[in-house]
């Protein structure tokens, strides 16, 4: 337990919750009659509400993007590298809002919360949610906080897709969109990885068609496998090599038992997988992968991405990482190219980084410096 | 059912089996007191036994490399594209031997066969086998067939590792080694994929610590997941794009059920996964991934691959495919470089192909032509 928190941290933070009574009709056709969003804020909203940043989280993220909940916390929020006084998302200048998405498992309405219509946990009955649905709910949260226009909407990976969708869906309600390590839609390979992760969860005998909580269990094997697989796609082959190589756990290969850990990378994956089971919900994981699979703004425009992005008015920053093979630089460039087709104000930066997709969460000097320079030019009054 | 078989096929073939009474001590320290190898042969051994080719199979392969077992067979052997009259492994010239490896599940001694010491199915009691163990057993099979020296030992992927190991282990007993789409050892990422596949199998409640047959069941969920994951690594992202894109199975996205197939790629993977369960054994799958993980000829030479390859006398052909991200061209080049260090006779060809790792099984003109030209220069008398 630290006695003091780092001076460039937002420090101790408290999560908040907003209850929405106005029904929300989702892309799937179903309506949530009421719902909650759990969120955190950092920094102060200025008098004309012109300094608000919306941070959107990725697959396994949540609303706790920065700071500490408790002096005993071992780890700060997931984007501590970028959020705080003097950092790219500078809390001396910006009022930052980060909600847990609908369908999540960290407080916002989702599979682990109570369905007000039945009085029971939603479980598998929570509807499929999409990126446009999240934008809609985030917009309502903004309005509840007095924000009509975001200075910027920001996100990495699935969060970047939300930042992109915001610019399409409500072009007049954000001035900047910062889209990091994202893609205009998943590739067949991306979908394939999601499908294996989903099948791991759905075929776990403890899944009980998503009503595992009612059976007093969780599909821990399936969720563990999904997470292990996820981790492979978050790291580059090179990053894995540097991190683990073929280093042996015990010094010698174990030729006797097939379930024995031999290599450090096996140990790492098992640890990450088992750990995840304690902090994440399987139904939420499935829903998040569906939101990824279904994201495809060009779909209603004959697969013409330029047409789909035509409504955008926000200035956009796209960033990608050379070693990211989940959403490679080529995927970001598809978005840049489509934006340039309509002569939009778009900047693109490719960061030379060996870490793979995970790079967007890391303190990489070129990344941080570039991001900060861009954010610093956003006017806040 | 075809009335006739293709004229460039070896036609109808029959598998054979050889029983070995001489005990075989394995790298793991355990000894098989006796064992069987199931194998097929194509072509005719010449009088001085100088035209024998050994074909080594990969992870999920077997001894049925070419031809048909029956006029009703829907598919020929797994390397039909390369084995047959006039093909690269030309049965007009070569006598080809392809065994099912020890630990396999297609007839050779392995987890699904009877342990002569107990009278019961081996199941999980079958020992961990390694690439050097396979070389040893293949050598004995050769001798049983009257072959003292192979004209060439050939394989792709894990089969290529066996061809490499042959050249190291018995340098005087093969004249050529043809190593296709292989690597000198697995990367951390390769091991990571194997570990997820293994965990899928080992954590399946129907695995019963490998003794599932005694429980009258098979860990079909785990084996299905392992195979789905395997297929992702066999195809390039581009190949998946060409093959499936984001094409929808039903024309429209299904927003109602999370277990519904939406994209063709999901349907393909589920089909491949389910199908595999009927034709492969889970313990064998686990053993094969261990053999892959453990293959590392440089390990006993301070990770100096050149030193490990120093004994090689065979002329070697290395081939790789541009889009193979499982064992990329860079991995083949590591082997080539190490061979050149000792001025070995090595040829290297990189084939421009979009299919990913699976390319080594495909009828790609540049690949077939090059391979045939190389094989044609091998003297057979």
XYZ file of C-alpha atoms in Angstrom:
762
model
C 0.000 0.000 0.000
C 1.546 3.334 -1.021
C 1.507 6.210 1.495
C 1.118 8.686 -1.310
C -0.190 8.452 -4.836
C 1.860 9.616 -7.836
C 1.572 13.388 -8.341
C 0.641 12.971 -12.001
C -2.329 10.784 -11.063
C -5.874 12.025 -10.631
C -5.555 10.416 -7.198
C -8.476 8.940 -5.314
C -11.627 8.682 -7.365
C -15.164 7.547 -6.674
C -17.472 5.906 -9.151
C -20.889 7.408 -9.725
C -24.095 6.097 -11.163
C -26.909 7.648 -13.146
C -30.337 6.104 -13.457
C -32.180 6.637 -16.726
C -35.957 6.390 -16.750
C -36.402 7.210 -20.407
C -36.660 3.898 -22.334
C -33.836 3.108 -24.753
C -34.646 1.211 -27.938
C -31.662 -0.784 -29.130
C -30.518 -1.826 -32.598
C -31.747 -5.348 -31.872
C -35.294 -3.999 -31.626
C -35.667 -4.555 -27.902
C -36.211 -1.704 -25.460
C -34.623 -1.198 -22.068
C -37.447 0.487 -20.093
C -34.894 1.875 -17.648
C -31.181 1.412 -17.038
C -28.162 2.627 -15.095
C -24.770 3.797 -16.226
C -21.856 3.664 -13.818
C -19.129 6.153 -14.621
C -16.187 8.097 -13.309
C -15.166 11.683 -13.956
C -11.791 13.360 -13.619
C -11.066 17.108 -13.729
C -13.677 19.873 -13.651
C -16.350 20.805 -16.142
C -15.873 24.483 -17.067
C -18.675 27.040 -16.967
C -19.701 26.689 -20.630
C -19.193 22.913 -20.621
C -16.739 23.121 -23.494
C -13.955 21.023 -21.996
C -15.601 17.606 -21.754
C -13.813 14.496 -23.002
C -15.626 11.214 -23.332
C -13.401 8.162 -22.926
C -14.820 4.939 -24.363
C -13.555 1.601 -23.123
C -12.625 -1.553 -24.999
C -13.723 -5.201 -24.711
C -12.665 -5.928 -21.158
C -12.412 -2.336 -19.946
C -14.698 -0.385 -17.650
C -15.363 3.085 -16.242
C -12.310 3.038 -13.969
C -9.901 4.618 -16.444
C -7.659 6.543 -14.058
C -6.723 7.057 -10.425
C -7.245 4.814 -7.430
C -10.366 3.764 -5.560
C -8.455 3.189 -2.383
C -4.981 3.778 -0.986
C -4.665 -0.024 -0.891
C -5.234 -0.395 -4.654
C -2.369 -2.182 -6.315
C -3.181 -0.798 -9.729
C -4.656 2.462 -10.998
C -7.316 2.733 -13.734
C -6.659 1.158 -17.131
C -5.566 4.312 -18.959
C -3.498 5.878 -16.172
C -0.665 6.362 -18.666
C -2.732 8.906 -20.596
C -5.144 10.476 -18.091
C -4.043 12.928 -15.375
C -2.535 16.347 -14.760
C -0.056 17.114 -17.530
C -0.829 13.913 -19.425
C -2.373 13.749 -22.930
C -5.886 13.741 -21.481
C -4.911 16.541 -19.153
C -7.197 16.824 -16.148
C -5.938 20.379 -15.584
C -7.736 21.293 -18.811
C -10.358 18.653 -19.489
C -13.363 17.261 -17.674
C -13.191 13.587 -18.428
C -16.148 11.204 -18.364
C -15.729 7.456 -18.653
C -18.805 5.232 -18.407
C -19.044 1.473 -18.138
C -20.887 0.467 -21.290
C -24.372 -1.024 -21.288
C -24.024 -4.787 -21.178
C -20.905 -4.416 -19.052
C -20.317 -6.042 -15.692
C -18.956 -3.243 -13.560
C -22.103 -1.486 -12.444
C -23.930 -0.367 -15.573
C -27.023 -2.329 -16.563
C -25.922 -5.643 -17.988
C -26.140 -9.405 -17.556
C -25.124 -9.258 -13.880
C -27.655 -6.578 -12.835
C -31.315 -6.921 -11.954
C -33.865 -6.889 -14.744
C -36.484 -4.455 -13.385
C -39.215 -6.284 -15.292
C -38.589 -9.633 -13.580
C -36.742 -8.743 -10.390
C -34.116 -11.329 -11.365
C -30.583 -11.028 -12.713
C -30.626 -10.478 -16.489
C -28.074 -13.192 -17.273
C -28.472 -14.232 -20.895
C -31.661 -12.150 -21.197
C -29.728 -8.928 -21.482
C -30.108 -7.855 -25.117
C -27.326 -7.718 -27.686
C -25.959 -4.180 -27.642
C -24.143 -2.410 -30.455
C -21.690 0.435 -30.793
C -24.494 2.804 -31.952
C -26.495 1.818 -28.842
C -23.560 2.754 -26.652
C -23.206 6.102 -28.405
C -26.878 6.781 -27.712
C -26.561 5.930 -24.022
C -23.326 7.890 -23.653
C -25.026 10.889 -25.231
C -27.773 10.741 -22.641
C -25.187 10.554 -19.877
C -23.486 13.620 -21.326
C -26.749 15.547 -21.336
C -27.424 14.478 -17.743
C -24.053 15.989 -16.838
C -24.773 19.214 -18.734
C -22.670 18.395 -21.765
C -24.238 19.194 -25.148
C -21.034 18.991 -27.149
C -17.935 16.976 -26.331
C -14.580 18.651 -26.870
C -13.517 15.175 -27.933
C -14.578 11.554 -27.871
C -11.636 9.230 -27.436
C -11.017 5.507 -27.433
C -8.678 2.658 -28.312
C -9.648 -0.631 -29.988
C -13.403 -1.154 -29.491
C -13.276 2.253 -27.764
C -11.934 3.745 -31.001
C -14.903 2.297 -32.867
C -17.168 4.192 -30.479
C -15.222 7.409 -31.105
C -15.673 6.846 -34.835
C -19.371 6.025 -34.493
C -19.923 9.170 -32.412
C -18.538 11.295 -35.247
C -20.915 9.603 -37.708
C -23.994 9.467 -35.509
C -23.904 12.898 -33.849
C -21.570 14.939 -36.044
C -22.558 18.230 -34.382
C -22.007 17.051 -30.836
C -18.266 16.501 -30.755
C -15.445 18.680 -32.001
C -12.716 16.040 -32.134
C -12.638 12.297 -32.463
C -9.545 10.378 -31.387
C -9.544 6.853 -32.789
C -6.656 4.667 -31.633
C -5.737 1.132 -32.742
C -9.147 0.560 -34.285
C -10.656 -0.702 -37.531
C -13.703 0.248 -39.620
C -14.988 -3.304 -39.113
C -13.595 -6.674 -38.075
C -11.806 -8.901 -40.563
C -12.817 -12.523 -41.002
C -9.812 -13.459 -38.854
C -10.905 -11.066 -36.093
C -14.388 -12.593 -36.152
C -12.862 -16.078 -36.134
C -10.956 -15.368 -32.915
C -14.123 -13.972 -31.334
C -16.051 -17.030 -32.424
C -13.571 -19.408 -30.785
C -13.716 -17.353 -27.584
C -17.511 -17.381 -27.672
C -17.681 -21.106 -28.332
C -15.340 -21.699 -25.396
C -17.840 -19.900 -23.162
C -21.073 -21.121 -24.732
C -20.035 -24.801 -24.729
C -18.808 -24.744 -21.123
C -21.224 -27.056 -19.270
C -21.349 -24.427 -16.519
C -22.724 -21.833 -18.942
C -26.321 -23.056 -18.568
C -27.408 -21.031 -21.588
C -26.199 -17.897 -19.866
C -28.148 -18.414 -16.654
C -25.177 -19.703 -14.711
C -25.667 -17.285 -11.814
C -29.099 -18.788 -11.215
C -27.255 -22.132 -11.039
C -24.757 -20.708 -8.567
C -21.817 -21.185 -10.873
C -19.796 -19.454 -13.586
C -18.370 -20.905 -16.818
C -14.853 -20.367 -15.593
C -13.140 -22.750 -18.020
C -14.693 -21.052 -21.038
C -13.982 -17.546 -19.817
C -10.404 -18.515 -18.986
C -9.851 -19.884 -22.496
C -11.414 -16.795 -24.074
C -9.083 -14.552 -22.117
C -5.989 -16.638 -22.877
C -6.805 -16.439 -26.557
C -7.449 -12.708 -26.285
C -4.033 -12.155 -24.770
C -2.345 -13.849 -27.715
C -3.978 -11.358 -30.061
C -3.085 -8.370 -27.872
C 0.642 -9.070 -28.064
C 2.837 -9.205 -31.125
C 4.919 -12.296 -31.800
C 7.987 -10.112 -31.164
C 6.595 -8.784 -27.889
C 5.950 -12.362 -26.752
C 9.469 -13.258 -27.762
C 10.954 -10.406 -25.749
C 8.637 -11.023 -22.799
C 8.906 -14.814 -22.636
C 11.075 -16.257 -25.394
C 11.136 -20.002 -24.807
C 12.169 -19.540 -21.216
C 11.387 -22.554 -19.078
C 9.427 -22.255 -15.886
C 11.318 -24.992 -14.039
C 14.640 -25.000 -15.860
C 13.914 -28.350 -17.485
C 11.224 -29.684 -19.773
C 8.717 -31.918 -18.057
C 8.366 -35.027 -20.204
C 6.052 -36.801 -17.805
C 2.828 -34.796 -17.576
C 1.027 -33.127 -20.436
C -0.709 -30.643 -18.146
C 2.532 -29.355 -16.659
C 3.626 -25.795 -17.428
C 6.958 -25.845 -19.239
C 7.336 -22.390 -20.734
C 6.875 -18.998 -19.093
C 4.338 -18.030 -21.743
C 2.092 -20.915 -20.654
C 2.299 -19.774 -17.073
C 1.500 -16.179 -18.054
C -1.557 -17.172 -20.080
C -2.924 -19.476 -17.382
C -2.482 -16.740 -14.795
C -4.195 -14.132 -16.971
C -6.999 -16.542 -17.784
C -7.674 -17.613 -14.212
C -7.416 -14.083 -12.884
C -9.930 -12.787 -15.426
C -12.595 -15.202 -14.224
C -12.715 -13.381 -10.883
C -13.219 -9.969 -12.368
C -15.303 -10.392 -15.483
C -18.632 -11.803 -16.539
C -18.977 -14.404 -19.282
C -22.238 -13.032 -20.726
C -20.661 -9.584 -20.916
C -17.662 -11.043 -22.717
C -19.949 -12.649 -25.282
C -21.923 -9.414 -25.756
C -18.757 -7.358 -26.229
C -17.475 -9.736 -28.917
C -20.838 -9.465 -30.696
C -20.627 -5.655 -30.589
C -17.193 -5.951 -32.198
C -18.369 -8.397 -34.872
C -21.428 -6.306 -35.734
C -19.629 -2.948 -35.950
C -19.652 -2.003 -39.614
C -20.732 1.561 -40.409
C -20.309 0.966 -44.162
C -22.779 -1.923 -44.143
C -25.784 0.275 -44.895
C -23.879 2.110 -47.623
C -23.077 -0.778 -49.986
C -19.820 -1.308 -48.119
C -18.760 2.174 -49.166
C -16.899 3.454 -46.125
C -16.394 6.936 -47.589
C -20.163 7.280 -47.918
C -20.689 6.055 -44.359
C -18.210 8.604 -43.031
C -19.552 11.497 -45.122
C -21.581 12.999 -42.223
C -18.471 13.475 -40.060
C -17.660 17.058 -39.095
C -15.304 16.454 -36.172
C -11.588 16.796 -36.636
C -10.159 13.310 -36.360
C -6.926 11.811 -35.147
C -6.182 8.226 -36.102
C -3.308 6.395 -34.460
C -1.992 2.898 -35.014
C 0.979 0.775 -33.952
C 3.350 -0.958 -36.344
C 3.276 -4.362 -34.592
C -0.480 -4.462 -33.963
C -1.736 -7.468 -35.909
C -5.218 -7.417 -34.376
C -6.052 -4.003 -35.847
C -3.052 -3.265 -38.019
C -2.054 0.169 -39.340
C -3.659 -0.810 -42.666
C -7.051 -0.889 -40.925
C -6.637 2.639 -39.566
C -5.562 3.796 -43.008
C -8.826 2.489 -44.461
C -10.603 4.974 -42.199
C -8.164 7.794 -43.020
C -8.565 7.193 -46.744
C -12.353 7.212 -46.503
C -12.261 10.476 -44.537
C -9.902 12.108 -47.027
C -12.332 11.192 -49.794
C -14.608 13.870 -48.354
C -11.712 16.138 -47.511
C -12.218 15.844 -43.769
C -9.708 17.272 -41.279
C -7.920 14.062 -40.393
C -4.481 13.434 -38.913
C -2.851 10.036 -38.931
C 0.117 8.874 -36.893
C 1.660 5.425 -37.030
C 3.682 4.694 -33.921
C 6.701 2.427 -34.241
C 6.152 0.090 -31.295
C 6.884 -3.608 -30.802
C 4.125 -4.297 -28.229
C 1.278 -5.293 -30.521
C -2.309 -4.176 -29.948
C -1.667 -3.589 -26.247
C 0.581 -0.670 -27.205
C -2.357 1.723 -26.959
C -2.337 1.279 -23.182
C 1.420 1.682 -22.777
C 3.668 4.605 -21.888
C 5.444 4.801 -25.246
C 7.192 8.198 -25.476
C 6.456 8.878 -29.176
C 2.834 7.904 -28.632
C 2.323 9.957 -25.481
C 4.093 13.017 -26.915
C 2.127 12.938 -30.169
C -1.177 12.382 -28.429
C -0.470 15.192 -25.970
C 0.517 17.631 -28.739
C -2.748 16.896 -30.536
C -4.900 17.150 -27.417
C -3.176 20.391 -26.363
C -4.431 22.115 -29.489
C -8.057 21.380 -28.650
C -9.632 24.655 -27.492
C -11.460 24.393 -24.180
C -13.302 27.663 -24.018
C -18.780 -42.228 -55.941
C -16.448 -41.879 -58.944
C -16.343 -44.712 -61.476
C -12.683 -44.067 -62.131
C -9.938 -42.461 -60.128
C -7.801 -39.606 -61.515
C -4.979 -40.926 -63.706
C -2.369 -38.917 -61.809
C -3.384 -40.575 -58.541
C -1.696 -43.599 -57.023
C -5.199 -45.046 -57.076
C -6.462 -47.556 -54.553
C -4.115 -48.096 -51.648
C -4.123 -50.352 -48.606
C -2.638 -49.511 -45.261
C -0.129 -51.893 -43.730
C 1.147 -52.442 -40.237
C 4.465 -53.524 -38.814
C 4.876 -54.853 -35.318
C 8.134 -54.058 -33.520
C 9.277 -56.358 -30.731
C 12.506 -54.520 -29.999
C 11.845 -52.101 -27.104
C 12.078 -48.380 -27.885
C 13.382 -46.025 -25.217
C 11.953 -42.546 -25.648
C 13.331 -39.088 -24.849
C 11.011 -38.964 -21.830
C 12.914 -41.911 -20.325
C 10.087 -44.395 -20.681
C 10.363 -47.500 -22.847
C 7.780 -48.968 -25.174
C 8.416 -52.724 -24.863
C 6.704 -53.295 -28.213
C 4.716 -51.168 -30.634
C 3.091 -51.015 -34.067
C 3.473 -48.587 -36.916
C 0.709 -48.289 -39.468
C 1.901 -47.018 -42.832
C 1.205 -46.794 -46.529
C 3.573 -47.136 -49.464
C 3.254 -45.892 -53.012
C 5.436 -46.860 -55.982
C 8.009 -49.644 -56.035
C 11.249 -50.041 -54.156
C 14.053 -50.586 -56.688
C 16.549 -53.410 -56.473
C 19.235 -51.499 -54.578
C 16.680 -49.691 -52.400
C 17.997 -46.310 -53.507
C 14.671 -44.710 -54.432
C 12.904 -44.566 -51.062
C 11.197 -41.384 -49.907
C 9.989 -40.999 -46.354
C 7.031 -38.657 -45.979
C 6.483 -37.313 -42.450
C 3.086 -36.024 -41.424
C 2.096 -32.938 -39.459
C -0.018 -32.379 -36.340
C -3.326 -33.795 -37.515
C -1.994 -35.853 -40.416
C -1.595 -39.595 -40.741
C -0.189 -42.345 -42.969
C -2.826 -41.890 -45.660
C -0.941 -39.352 -47.732
C -2.156 -40.277 -51.215
C -4.677 -42.303 -53.151
C -8.003 -43.756 -52.096
C -8.904 -46.566 -49.713
C -12.129 -47.245 -51.501
C -13.931 -46.184 -54.664
C -16.492 -44.575 -52.344
C -13.900 -42.265 -50.714
C -14.849 -38.644 -51.097
C -11.308 -37.438 -50.567
C -7.873 -38.806 -51.389
C -4.885 -38.758 -48.978
C -3.738 -35.462 -47.492
C -0.843 -34.808 -49.886
C -2.509 -35.973 -53.098
C -1.418 -32.707 -54.744
C 2.234 -33.752 -54.496
C 2.291 -37.568 -54.526
C 1.556 -39.639 -57.631
C 2.774 -40.446 -61.128
C 4.356 -37.341 -62.649
C 3.917 -35.310 -59.474
C 6.783 -33.877 -57.377
C 6.966 -37.064 -55.302
C 6.768 -39.100 -58.443
C 5.634 -42.673 -57.851
C 7.043 -43.647 -61.259
C 10.478 -43.006 -59.765
C 10.197 -43.166 -56.002
C 9.084 -45.720 -53.467
C 7.233 -43.649 -50.924
C 6.681 -44.625 -47.303
C 4.385 -42.684 -45.010
C 3.868 -43.923 -41.453
C 1.400 -42.770 -38.837
C 3.591 -41.435 -36.045
C 3.837 -43.050 -32.636
C 1.283 -41.414 -30.379
C -1.038 -40.994 -33.354
C -4.608 -42.230 -33.562
C -4.792 -43.887 -36.945
C -3.405 -47.327 -36.208
C 0.110 -46.833 -34.874
C 0.622 -47.362 -31.157
C -0.847 -44.405 -29.324
C -3.440 -43.337 -26.772
C -6.253 -45.198 -28.536
C -4.445 -48.549 -28.850
C -4.028 -51.314 -26.296
C -1.171 -51.102 -23.812
C 0.287 -54.617 -23.992
C 1.398 -54.352 -20.367
C -2.120 -53.766 -19.020
C -4.403 -55.063 -21.730
C -6.253 -51.742 -21.559
C -6.321 -48.733 -23.859
C -3.334 -46.462 -23.214
C -5.362 -43.248 -22.952
C -3.346 -40.673 -21.049
C -0.740 -43.302 -20.125
C 0.831 -43.182 -23.554
C 4.168 -41.432 -23.054
C 5.102 -38.009 -24.413
C 6.829 -38.583 -27.736
C 9.277 -36.254 -29.442
C 10.488 -35.602 -32.970
C 13.731 -37.552 -32.292
C 11.622 -40.487 -31.057
C 9.681 -40.461 -34.301
C 12.891 -40.406 -36.333
C 14.079 -43.448 -34.404
C 10.861 -45.385 -35.031
C 10.741 -44.342 -38.702
C 14.317 -45.568 -39.098
C 13.332 -48.970 -37.774
C 10.413 -49.096 -40.178
C 12.783 -48.265 -43.037
C 15.094 -51.101 -42.042
C 12.157 -53.482 -41.811
C 11.324 -52.538 -45.399
C 14.913 -53.025 -46.534
C 15.806 -49.331 -46.676
C 19.222 -48.408 -45.232
C 19.392 -44.964 -46.796
C 16.482 -42.739 -47.818
C 16.768 -40.932 -51.119
C 14.970 -38.162 -49.258
C 13.025 -37.450 -46.107
C 10.244 -34.953 -46.722
C 7.693 -33.084 -44.653
C 5.724 -29.898 -44.138
C 5.144 -28.086 -40.834
C 5.741 -30.597 -38.006
C 6.653 -33.005 -40.824
C 9.389 -30.593 -41.902
C 10.786 -30.671 -38.385
C 11.095 -34.452 -38.702
C 12.888 -34.078 -42.051
C 15.304 -31.655 -40.368
C 15.790 -33.896 -37.340
C 16.520 -36.878 -39.612
C 19.365 -34.942 -41.241
C 20.825 -34.161 -37.807
C 20.244 -37.514 -36.153
C 21.206 -39.919 -38.948
C 23.243 -37.787 -41.359
C 24.479 -40.809 -43.309
C 21.076 -42.367 -43.840
C 19.395 -39.823 -46.090
C 20.681 -38.069 -49.180
C 18.182 -35.223 -49.292
C 16.032 -33.468 -46.742
C 13.017 -31.452 -47.899
C 11.785 -29.139 -45.166
C 8.625 -27.212 -46.028
C 6.853 -24.487 -44.008
C 8.723 -25.401 -40.848
C 10.706 -23.692 -38.094
C 13.797 -24.619 -36.068
C 11.658 -24.340 -32.925
C 8.334 -22.820 -31.922
C 8.059 -19.147 -31.025
C 6.421 -18.058 -27.774
C 3.322 -17.214 -29.813
C 3.262 -20.707 -31.386
C 3.527 -22.251 -27.921
C 0.814 -19.928 -26.668
C -1.649 -21.140 -29.317
C -0.785 -24.753 -28.459
C -1.301 -24.032 -24.783
C -4.786 -22.604 -25.353
C -5.671 -25.655 -27.477
C -4.333 -27.991 -24.785
C -6.173 -26.183 -22.013
C -9.380 -26.413 -24.034
C -8.966 -30.192 -24.079
C -7.542 -30.702 -20.575
C -10.221 -28.586 -18.858
C -13.114 -30.234 -20.697
C -15.049 -32.085 -17.972
C -15.258 -35.047 -20.350
C -11.465 -35.331 -20.477
C -11.272 -37.357 -17.252
C -7.513 -36.838 -17.044
C -7.153 -38.463 -20.435
C -9.052 -41.632 -19.575
C -12.246 -40.547 -21.290
C -12.557 -43.745 -23.325
C -12.770 -45.713 -20.085
C -15.621 -43.333 -19.190
C -17.293 -43.981 -22.541
C -17.000 -40.396 -23.666
C -14.706 -37.992 -25.509
C -13.859 -34.357 -24.697
C -15.564 -33.167 -27.836
C -15.960 -29.532 -26.781
C -12.261 -29.166 -26.047
C -11.132 -30.927 -29.203
C -13.529 -28.824 -31.273
C -12.126 -25.593 -29.813
C -8.548 -26.764 -30.365
C -9.294 -27.482 -34.007
C -11.129 -24.180 -34.577
C -8.156 -22.323 -33.165
C -5.773 -24.401 -35.267
C -7.643 -23.468 -38.423
C -7.223 -19.772 -37.703
C -3.462 -20.216 -37.589
C -3.406 -22.301 -40.787
C -5.001 -19.551 -42.862
C -3.686 -16.066 -43.493
C -5.875 -13.059 -42.706
C -5.992 -12.427 -46.480
C -6.950 -16.021 -47.248
C -9.784 -15.779 -44.730
C -10.849 -12.513 -46.323
C -10.938 -14.062 -49.792
C -12.607 -17.243 -48.546
C -15.210 -15.683 -46.251
C -14.936 -11.889 -46.101
C -17.720 -10.767 -43.788
C -20.276 -12.695 -45.747
C -23.397 -13.433 -43.774
C -24.766 -16.922 -43.428
C -28.420 -15.880 -43.427
C -28.285 -12.579 -45.273
C -29.035 -10.626 -42.098
C -27.360 -10.251 -38.716
C -29.110 -12.099 -35.943
C -29.479 -9.654 -33.056
C -31.469 -12.018 -30.889
C -29.268 -14.979 -30.041
C -25.617 -14.856 -29.134
C -25.042 -18.476 -30.181
C -26.364 -17.923 -33.703
C -23.950 -18.133 -36.620
C -23.858 -14.807 -38.446
C -20.765 -14.927 -40.606
C -19.615 -17.667 -42.981
C -16.300 -17.870 -41.153
C -18.116 -18.872 -37.954
C -19.959 -21.590 -39.799
C -16.729 -22.867 -41.378
C -14.912 -23.043 -38.055
C -17.777 -24.781 -36.273
C -18.017 -27.316 -39.085
C -14.275 -27.972 -39.048
C -14.271 -28.248 -35.276
C -17.217 -30.632 -35.036
C -16.008 -32.760 -37.917
C -12.562 -33.165 -36.358
C -14.017 -34.701 -33.209
C -15.163 -37.719 -35.219
C -11.811 -38.407 -36.770
C -9.183 -37.477 -34.204
C -8.216 -38.317 -30.667
C -7.820 -35.674 -27.964
C -4.834 -37.315 -26.236
C -3.067 -37.564 -29.583
C -3.746 -33.878 -30.216
C -2.198 -32.992 -26.877
C 0.845 -35.209 -27.542
C 1.390 -33.692 -30.988
C 1.338 -30.144 -29.580
C 3.887 -31.201 -26.957
C 6.136 -32.657 -29.681
C 5.914 -29.296 -31.448
C 6.634 -27.288 -28.286
C 9.587 -29.472 -27.334
C 11.248 -29.537 -30.763
C 14.403 -27.473 -30.425
C 17.568 -29.053 -31.849
C 19.667 -26.044 -30.757
C 18.688 -26.481 -27.110
C 21.617 -28.758 -26.295
C 24.040 -26.461 -28.121
C 23.608 -23.241 -26.119
C 20.869 -22.207 -28.529
C 23.411 -22.221 -31.322
C 21.460 -23.570 -34.274
C 24.504 -23.660 -36.570
C 26.229 -25.965 -34.079
C 23.147 -28.176 -33.839
C 22.988 -28.488 -37.625
C 26.716 -29.111 -38.072
C 26.338 -32.917 -38.426
C 24.068 -32.568 -41.478
C 25.384 -34.117 -44.689
C 22.158 -34.325 -46.688
C 21.423 -31.808 -49.383
C 18.554 -29.708 -48.111
C 15.654 -27.875 -49.690
C 13.818 -25.345 -47.545
C 10.530 -23.880 -48.753
C 8.271 -21.297 -47.181
C 5.199 -19.281 -48.119
C 4.977 -15.499 -47.974
C 1.643 -15.375 -46.121
C 2.409 -18.138 -43.602
C 2.288 -16.439 -40.198
C 2.433 -19.685 -38.224
C 5.911 -20.585 -39.531
C 6.866 -17.532 -41.542
C 9.617 -17.397 -44.186
C 11.852 -15.804 -41.537
C 11.733 -19.072 -39.577
C 12.881 -21.117 -42.594
C 15.635 -18.594 -43.194
C 16.945 -19.191 -39.672
C 17.532 -22.795 -40.706
C 19.053 -21.823 -44.049
C 21.413 -19.364 -42.398
C 22.542 -21.930 -39.838
C 23.193 -24.467 -42.613
C 25.145 -21.967 -44.674
C 27.326 -21.304 -41.640
C 28.787 -24.765 -42.226
C 28.642 -24.388 -45.989
C 26.012 -27.088 -46.430
C 24.316 -27.711 -49.775
C 21.068 -25.903 -49.117
C 18.475 -24.455 -51.475
C 15.794 -22.062 -50.325
C 12.633 -21.079 -52.153
C 10.042 -18.647 -50.890
C 6.720 -19.143 -52.636
C 4.489 -16.128 -53.122
C 1.148 -17.502 -51.955
C -1.778 -15.917 -50.124
C -3.065 -19.088 -48.432
C -1.122 -18.986 -45.186
C 0.402 -22.077 -43.572
C -2.032 -24.368 -45.402
C -0.297 -23.472 -48.670
C 2.037 -26.435 -48.266
C -0.895 -28.752 -48.982
C -2.200 -26.809 -51.969
C -1.748 -27.131 -55.731
C 0.120 -23.848 -56.217
C 1.834 -23.932 -59.630
C 5.089 -22.201 -58.585
C 5.313 -24.485 -55.566
C 4.591 -27.709 -57.430
C 6.918 -26.840 -60.312
C 9.805 -25.900 -58.042
C 9.365 -28.933 -55.829
C 9.168 -31.225 -58.833
C 12.292 -29.722 -60.417
C 14.198 -30.304 -57.185
C 12.922 -33.853 -56.682
C 13.626 -34.725 -60.327
C 17.317 -34.134 -59.797
C 17.497 -36.702 -56.994
C 19.292 -39.768 -58.388
C 17.445 -43.024 -57.810
C 20.021 -45.572 -58.754
